[in-house]
Short mmCIF file of C-alpha atoms in Angstrom, two decimals:
data_model
loop_
_atom_site.label_atom_id
_atom_site.label_comp_id
_atom_site.label_asym_id
_atom_site.label_seq_id
_atom_site.Cartn_x
_atom_site.Cartn_y
_atom_site.Cartn_z
CA UNK Y 11 -0.01 0.02 0.03
CA UNK Y 12 3.25 2.38 0.37
CA UNK Y 13 3.29 2.26 -3.17
CA UNK Y 14 0.17 4.42 -3.83
CA UNK Y 15 0.74 7.45 -5.74
CA UNK Y 16 -1.83 10.16 -5.46
CA UNK Y 17 -1.92 13.96 -4.75
CA UNK Y 18 -2.38 13.81 -0.76
CA UNK Y 19 -2.26 16.78 1.12
CA UNK Y 20 -0.57 16.92 4.44
CA UNK Y 21 -3.56 16.28 6.72
CA UNK Y 22 -4.21 13.37 4.12
CA UNK Y 23 -1.31 11.84 4.03
CA UNK Y 24 -0.94 11.81 7.99
CA UNK Y 25 -4.22 10.27 8.06
CA UNK Y 26 -3.08 7.45 5.43
CA UNK Y 27 -0.22 6.91 7.30
CA UNK Y 28 -1.72 6.17 10.58
CA UNK Y 29 -4.17 3.90 9.02
CA UNK Y 30 -1.66 2.03 7.07
CA UNK Y 31 0.55 1.90 10.63
CA UNK Y 32 -2.87 0.24 12.31
CA UNK Y 33 -3.55 -2.39 9.78
CA UNK Y 34 0.24 -3.28 9.80
CA UNK Y 35 -0.21 -3.61 13.44
CA UNK Y 36 -3.30 -5.69 13.31
CA UNK Y 37 -1.70 -8.11 10.78
CA UNK Y 38 1.10 -8.67 12.75
CA UNK Y 39 -0.90 -9.46 15.90
CA UNK Y 40 -3.25 -11.69 13.88
CA UNK Y 41 -0.20 -13.56 11.80
CA UNK Y 42 3.01 -13.41 13.97
CA UNK Y 43 6.10 -14.28 12.38
CA UNK Y 44 3.71 -15.11 9.18
CA UNK Y 45 5.43 -12.77 6.70
CA UNK Y 46 8.59 -13.64 5.36
CA UNK Y 47 10.93 -12.63 2.64
CA UNK Y 48 13.91 -14.75 1.00
CA UNK Y 49 16.23 -16.64 3.28
CA UNK Y 50 13.89 -16.19 6.39
CA UNK Y 51 14.12 -18.95 9.00
CA UNK Y 52 10.50 -20.24 9.26
CA UNK Y 53 10.25 -22.19 12.69
CA UNK Y 54 8.79 -25.37 12.44
CA UNK Y 55 7.80 -27.03 15.69
CA UNK Y 56 6.87 -30.59 14.52
CA UNK Y 57 9.80 -33.08 13.88
CA UNK Y 58 7.69 -34.74 11.01
CA UNK Y 59 6.83 -31.69 9.21
CA UNK Y 60 6.78 -31.70 5.64
CA UNK Y 61 8.03 -28.85 3.51
CA UNK Y 62 6.29 -27.25 0.59
CA UNK Y 63 6.41 -24.75 -1.80
CA UNK Y 64 8.49 -21.62 -0.96
CA UNK Y 65 10.46 -23.71 1.46
CA UNK Y 66 13.72 -24.98 1.52
CA UNK Y 67 15.46 -27.45 4.19
CA UNK Y 68 18.98 -25.78 5.04
CA UNK Y 69 20.25 -28.39 7.94
CA UNK Y 70 18.17 -28.19 11.54
CA UNK Y 71 16.47 -24.71 9.76
CA UNK Y 72 13.94 -24.22 7.04
CA UNK Y 73 13.87 -21.23 5.41
CA UNK Y 74 11.91 -19.34 2.65
CA UNK Y 75 12.60 -19.01 -0.86
CA UNK Y 76 10.34 -16.74 -1.95
CA UNK Y 77 8.64 -13.63 -0.35
CA UNK Y 78 5.34 -14.27 1.20
CA UNK Y 79 3.13 -15.62 3.78
CA UNK Y 80 3.71 -18.65 5.51
CA UNK Y 81 0.88 -21.32 5.77
CA UNK Y 82 0.33 -24.47 7.54
CA UNK Y 83 -2.02 -27.11 6.53
CA UNK Y 84 -1.31 -30.01 9.28
CA UNK Y 85 2.19 -31.14 8.82
CA UNK Y 86 2.54 -29.50 5.38
CA UNK Y 87 4.36 -26.00 5.76
CA UNK Y 88 4.68 -23.62 2.45
CA UNK Y 89 5.02 -20.12 1.86
CA UNK Y 90 2.07 -18.48 -0.25
CA UNK Y 91 3.36 -15.77 -2.88
CA UNK Y 92 1.85 -12.17 -2.33
CA UNK Y 93 2.24 -11.01 -5.64
CA UNK Y 94 2.40 -13.90 -7.81
CA UNK Y 95 1.12 -14.17 -11.41
CA UNK Y 96 -2.44 -16.18 -11.60
CA UNK Y 97 -1.98 -20.05 -10.95
CA UNK Y 98 -5.06 -22.02 -12.42
CA UNK Y 99 -6.57 -24.82 -10.73
CA UNK Y 100 -9.58 -27.01 -11.89
CA UNK Y 101 -12.97 -25.60 -11.22
CA UNK Y 102 -11.78 -21.92 -11.26
CA UNK Y 103 -14.55 -19.78 -12.48
CA UNK Y 104 -12.49 -17.63 -14.63
CA UNK Y 105 -13.55 -14.39 -16.93
CA UNK Y 106 -11.81 -14.20 -20.47
CA UNK Y 107 -11.68 -12.31 -23.48
CA UNK Y 108 -11.94 -14.11 -27.05
CA UNK Y 109 -8.63 -13.50 -28.89
CA UNK Y 110 -9.14 -15.94 -32.02
CA UNK Y 111 -11.92 -17.98 -33.52
CA UNK Y 112 -9.92 -21.40 -34.34
CA UNK Y 113 -11.32 -24.38 -36.01
CA UNK Y 114 -13.93 -26.15 -33.40
CA UNK Y 115 -12.31 -23.97 -30.60
CA UNK Y 116 -12.07 -20.34 -29.25
CA UNK Y 117 -9.04 -19.14 -27.81
CA UNK Y 118 -9.23 -16.55 -24.82
CA UNK Y 119 -7.01 -14.25 -22.81
CA UNK Y 120 -7.49 -15.11 -19.22
CA UNK Y 121 -3.98 -13.28 -17.69
CA UNK Y 122 -2.26 -16.36 -17.84
CA UNK Y 123 1.37 -17.56 -18.94
CA UNK Y 124 -0.61 -19.31 -21.78
CA UNK Y 125 -3.97 -18.75 -23.60
CA UNK Y 126 -7.05 -20.91 -22.58
CA UNK Y 127 -9.11 -22.87 -25.11
CA UNK Y 128 -12.87 -23.33 -25.12
CA UNK Y 129 -13.65 -26.33 -27.36
CA UNK Y 130 -16.95 -26.15 -29.30
CA UNK Y 131 -18.33 -29.44 -27.75
CA UNK Y 132 -17.30 -28.06 -24.34
CA UNK Y 133 -19.80 -25.29 -24.58
CA UNK Y 134 -24.24 -25.03 -24.33
CA UNK Y 135 -25.42 -24.28 -28.25
CA UNK Y 136 -27.47 -21.70 -28.28
CA UNK Y 137 -30.80 -23.57 -29.16
CA UNK Y 138 -30.01 -25.58 -25.79
CA UNK Y 139 -30.15 -29.17 -27.19
CA UNK Y 140 -27.85 -31.65 -25.98
CA UNK Y 141 -26.37 -33.21 -29.33
CA UNK Y 142 -23.22 -34.03 -31.29
CA UNK Y 143 -21.43 -30.83 -32.84
CA UNK Y 144 -21.68 -30.99 -36.65
CA UNK Y 145 -19.81 -28.82 -39.69
CA UNK Y 146 -22.75 -26.64 -39.84
CA UNK Y 147 -22.17 -25.72 -35.87
CA UNK Y 148 -18.62 -25.27 -36.39
CA UNK Y 149 -19.18 -22.89 -39.61
CA UNK Y 150 -21.87 -20.81 -37.20
CA UNK Y 151 -19.25 -20.21 -34.43
CA UNK Y 152 -19.03 -16.77 -34.93
CA UNK Y 153 -22.57 -16.67 -34.44
CA UNK Y 154 -21.97 -17.43 -30.90
CA UNK Y 155 -18.67 -15.56 -29.69
CA UNK Y 156 -16.46 -13.60 -31.92
CA UNK Y 157 -12.81 -12.01 -31.05
CA UNK Y 158 -13.33 -9.54 -28.29
CA UNK Y 159 -16.58 -10.92 -26.60
CA UNK Y 160 -15.95 -11.25 -22.77
CA UNK Y 161 -16.69 -14.94 -21.57
CA UNK Y 162 -17.24 -16.32 -18.25
CA UNK Y 163 -16.13 -20.22 -17.94
CA UNK Y 164 -14.79 -22.93 -15.51
CA UNK Y 165 -11.61 -24.42 -15.41
CA UNK Y 166 -11.78 -28.10 -16.97
CA UNK Y 167 -8.54 -29.19 -17.25
CA UNK Y 168 -4.78 -28.76 -18.64
CA UNK Y 169 -4.07 -29.87 -22.06
CA UNK Y 170 -0.74 -31.27 -23.12
CA UNK Y 171 0.87 -27.97 -24.07
CA UNK Y 172 -0.01 -26.48 -20.83
CA UNK Y 173 -2.85 -24.49 -22.11
CA UNK Y 174 -6.16 -24.28 -20.13
CA UNK Y 175 -9.24 -26.43 -21.40
CA UNK Y 176 -12.16 -24.62 -20.33
CA UNK Y 177 -15.98 -25.73 -20.39
CA UNK Y 178 -19.07 -23.44 -20.34
CA UNK Y 179 -21.72 -25.83 -20.04
CA UNK Y 180 -24.08 -24.35 -17.58
CA UNK Y 181 -26.55 -21.55 -18.05
CA UNK Y 182 -24.46 -19.34 -16.22
CA UNK Y 183 -21.64 -19.57 -18.11
CA UNK Y 184 -21.66 -17.97 -21.69
CA UNK Y 185 -20.99 -14.25 -23.10
CA UNK Y 186 -21.15 -11.31 -20.86
CA UNK Y 187 -22.53 -7.92 -22.22
CA UNK Y 188 -23.88 -4.59 -20.98
CA UNK Y 189 -21.28 -3.98 -18.48
CA UNK Y 190 -17.64 -3.27 -17.52
CA UNK Y 191 -14.38 -5.46 -17.25
CA UNK Y 192 -12.03 -4.93 -14.90
CA UNK Y 193 -8.40 -6.24 -14.33
CA UNK Y 194 -6.69 -6.35 -11.15
CA UNK Y 195 -4.00 -8.37 -9.33
CA UNK Y 196 -4.96 -12.19 -9.43
CA UNK Y 197 -3.78 -12.29 -5.61
CA UNK Y 198 -6.57 -10.02 -4.64
CA UNK Y 199 -9.41 -12.00 -5.77
CA UNK Y 200 -9.63 -15.39 -2.81
CA UNK Y 201 -11.05 -18.71 -4.05
CA UNK Y 202 -14.61 -18.98 -2.42
CA UNK Y 203 -17.80 -21.37 -3.01
CA UNK Y 204 -19.71 -18.50 -4.61
CA UNK Y 205 -17.90 -16.37 -7.40
CA UNK Y 206 -21.07 -15.25 -8.62
CA UNK Y 207 -23.11 -11.88 -7.14
CA UNK Y 208 -26.15 -10.77 -7.68
CA UNK Y 209 -26.62 -6.98 -6.10
CA UNK Y 210 -30.26 -7.09 -5.72
CA UNK Y 211 -30.65 -3.58 -4.65
CA UNK Y 212 -28.75 -2.11 -7.46
CA UNK Y 213 -29.51 -4.53 -10.02
CA UNK Y 214 -26.26 -5.41 -10.86
CA UNK Y 215 -24.24 -8.63 -11.32
CA UNK Y 216 -20.68 -9.19 -10.27
CA UNK Y 217 -18.23 -11.88 -11.25
CA UNK Y 218 -15.02 -12.21 -9.19
CA UNK Y 219 -13.13 -14.11 -11.62
CA UNK Y 220 -9.93 -16.25 -9.80
CA UNK Y 221 -8.10 -14.93 -12.86
CA UNK Y 222 -7.89 -11.16 -11.66
CA UNK Y 223 -10.63 -10.51 -14.41
CA UNK Y 224 -13.78 -8.85 -12.88
CA UNK Y 225 -17.02 -8.45 -14.80
CA UNK Y 226 -19.63 -6.05 -13.34
CA UNK Y 227 -22.67 -5.61 -15.70
CA UNK Y 228 -26.58 -5.16 -15.77
CA UNK Y 229 -28.36 -8.16 -14.21
CA UNK Y 230 -29.43 -11.07 -16.31
CA UNK Y 231 -31.81 -14.18 -15.15
CA UNK Y 232 -30.45 -17.54 -15.85
CA UNK Y 233 -33.00 -19.24 -17.13
CA UNK Y 234 -33.24 -23.13 -16.45
CA UNK Y 235 -33.44 -24.82 -19.93
CA UNK Y 236 -34.79 -28.15 -18.61
CA UNK Y 237 -37.94 -26.26 -17.50
CA UNK Y 238 -38.50 -24.27 -20.67
CA UNK Y 239 -37.64 -27.72 -22.90
CA UNK Y 240 -40.37 -29.20 -20.57
CA UNK Y 241 -42.78 -26.34 -21.41
CA UNK Y 242 -41.96 -26.08 -25.20
CA UNK Y 243 -42.87 -30.20 -25.49
CA UNK Y 244 -46.24 -29.41 -23.36
CA UNK Y 245 -47.30 -26.81 -25.79
CA UNK Y 246 -46.79 -27.78 -29.35
CA UNK Y 247 -47.56 -24.45 -30.72
CA UNK Y 248 -44.84 -22.70 -28.84
CA UNK Y 249 -41.86 -23.31 -31.05
CA UNK Y 250 -39.55 -20.58 -29.81
CA UNK Y 251 -36.99 -21.55 -27.53
CA UNK Y 252 -36.39 -19.50 -24.12
CA UNK Y 253 -32.79 -19.79 -24.47
CA UNK Y 254 -32.74 -18.61 -28.12
CA UNK Y 255 -32.74 -14.66 -28.77
CA UNK Y 256 -35.45 -13.22 -31.12
CA UNK Y 257 -33.49 -11.68 -33.93
CA UNK Y 258 -36.82 -9.29 -34.15
CA UNK Y 259 -36.52 -7.88 -30.97
CA UNK Y 260 -34.25 -4.62 -30.53
CA UNK Y 261 -31.91 -5.05 -27.70
CA UNK Y 262 -33.15 -2.51 -24.80
CA UNK Y 263 -30.37 -0.10 -23.53
CA UNK Y 264 -29.18 -0.31 -19.71
CA UNK Y 265 -30.92 2.64 -17.84
CA UNK Y 266 -28.97 5.36 -16.85
CA UNK Y 267 -29.29 4.58 -12.70
CA UNK Y 268 -28.03 1.11 -13.31
CA UNK Y 269 -24.80 2.49 -15.35
CA UNK Y 270 -23.91 4.66 -12.18
CA UNK Y 271 -24.20 1.61 -10.01
CA UNK Y 272 -21.77 -0.18 -12.14
CA UNK Y 273 -19.30 2.82 -12.42
CA UNK Y 274 -19.72 3.07 -8.69
CA UNK Y 275 -18.66 -0.70 -8.21
CA UNK Y 276 -16.15 -0.78 -10.52
CA UNK Y 277 -14.45 2.58 -8.68
CA UNK Y 278 -14.63 0.91 -5.34
CA UNK Y 279 -12.68 -2.21 -6.87
CA UNK Y 280 -10.35 -0.02 -8.40
CA UNK Y 281 -9.59 1.74 -4.88
CA UNK Y 282 -9.18 -1.67 -3.22
CA UNK Y 283 -6.73 -2.76 -5.80
CA UNK Y 284 -4.86 0.34 -5.65
CA UNK Y 285 -4.75 -0.18 -1.65
CA UNK Y 286 -3.89 -3.80 -1.80
CA UNK Y 287 -7.28 -5.19 -0.08
CA UNK Y 288 -8.70 -8.20 -1.13
CA UNK Y 289 -11.78 -7.51 -2.88
CA UNK Y 290 -14.89 -9.24 -1.40
CA UNK Y 291 -18.42 -8.65 -2.40
CA UNK Y 292 -19.10 -7.36 1.66
CA UNK Y 293 -16.26 -4.97 1.31
CA UNK Y 294 -17.77 -3.82 -2.11
CA UNK Y 295 -20.84 -3.30 -0.89
CA UNK Y 296 -19.48 -1.50 1.83
CA UNK Y 297 -17.48 1.10 0.07
CA UNK Y 298 -20.23 1.57 -2.33
CA UNK Y 299 -22.62 2.75 0.69
CA UNK Y 300 -19.91 4.85 1.84
CA UNK Y 301 -19.69 6.88 -1.22
CA UNK Y 302 -23.60 7.03 -1.71
CA UNK Y 303 -23.76 8.43 2.47
CA UNK Y 304 -21.00 10.91 1.51
CA UNK Y 305 -23.08 11.94 -1.54
CA UNK Y 306 -19.91 11.53 -3.78
CA UNK Y 307 -19.92 11.94 -7.43
CA UNK Y 308 -18.84 8.46 -9.28
CA UNK Y 309 -15.24 10.13 -10.28
CA UNK Y 310 -15.06 11.68 -7.12
CA UNK Y 311 -14.26 7.92 -5.70
CA UNK Y 312 -10.98 7.81 -7.18
CA UNK Y 313 -9.71 10.97 -5.33
CA UNK Y 314 -7.07 10.97 -2.79
CA UNK Y 315 -9.88 11.73 0.16
CA UNK Y 316 -11.80 8.47 -0.85
CA UNK Y 317 -8.55 6.59 -0.70
CA UNK Y 318 -7.75 7.70 2.55
CA UNK Y 319 -11.36 7.40 3.96
CA UNK Y 320 -11.45 3.56 2.52
CA UNK Y 321 -8.17 2.98 4.55
CA UNK Y 322 -9.81 4.21 7.63
CA UNK Y 323 -12.54 2.38 7.19
CA UNK Y 324 -10.80 -1.24 6.33
CA UNK Y 325 -8.55 -0.29 9.65
CA UNK Y 326 -11.72 0.32 11.86
CA UNK Y 327 -13.17 -3.01 10.31
CA UNK Y 328 -10.41 -5.13 11.24
CA UNK Y 329 -10.00 -3.56 14.69
CA UNK Y 330 -13.51 -4.69 15.32
CA UNK Y 331 -12.83 -7.99 14.20
CA UNK Y 332 -9.99 -8.68 16.13
CA UNK Y 333 -11.60 -7.36 19.58
CA UNK Y 334 -14.47 -9.97 19.18
CA UNK Y 335 -11.89 -12.38 18.82
#
């Protein structure tokens, strides 16, 4: 957080440094001897401890080979890098951008060392019917995704060349529209059980991609293809599938109020990333509400004063959590 470059006034600088010092003291109380740099000795109490990533056995001592936080899982001791590149795991929810339409596949940029691959056979077709892909489907790939489209998918596995294999078979995956894409360091997004969030009070969908790509867009209702298929079968006159867009309907524009909330949420996440705070749903909502209570404009959220207020608010929140413990 000390690398933040903003036009602070003298008073703002003092407040910011005070909040920073409070956060560092709270962090040291919660994680004693947890932060290490290269060549630091890691205290290991058990004789049968297992040395994991970021550690090196030097005689009777265990030293760190990377800068980060010491993590212990049962007898395993390893160092979690703070500013590492995105390391994908199977099951990760990611947001990516299409960079190439290749035969039977799309290539996506996902903030990884290699591009990811989404096969035509690994996604739902627009008609929602589960069937084998044909040559006609391959010719119509550009009607599904084209270059620069933003897509949400799930990591399915790794290919032999090290690239990622994605899948988008669920209705919640697919093309993302009417929103804004943000890129933040991947280490600021913690893996959780839920990465899809519907902010009902704002009418906004928030997707926290494990790869550091975050999508904020207008809320879209996810339709159950199985239920729609049963409805269509029961009503033979209804030949229009709910998963198919009606080409005759003109797309409606996003309401100005929803656009304001999208920009507010995006600016709140930008401030969190500038201050090196973990991006969580609770924190984002709290900062948006703070900006609304202060009657700040969307552009004013990026000013130095709001950065200081966010740091003070985070220090206050962590202090309250420490006292409860």
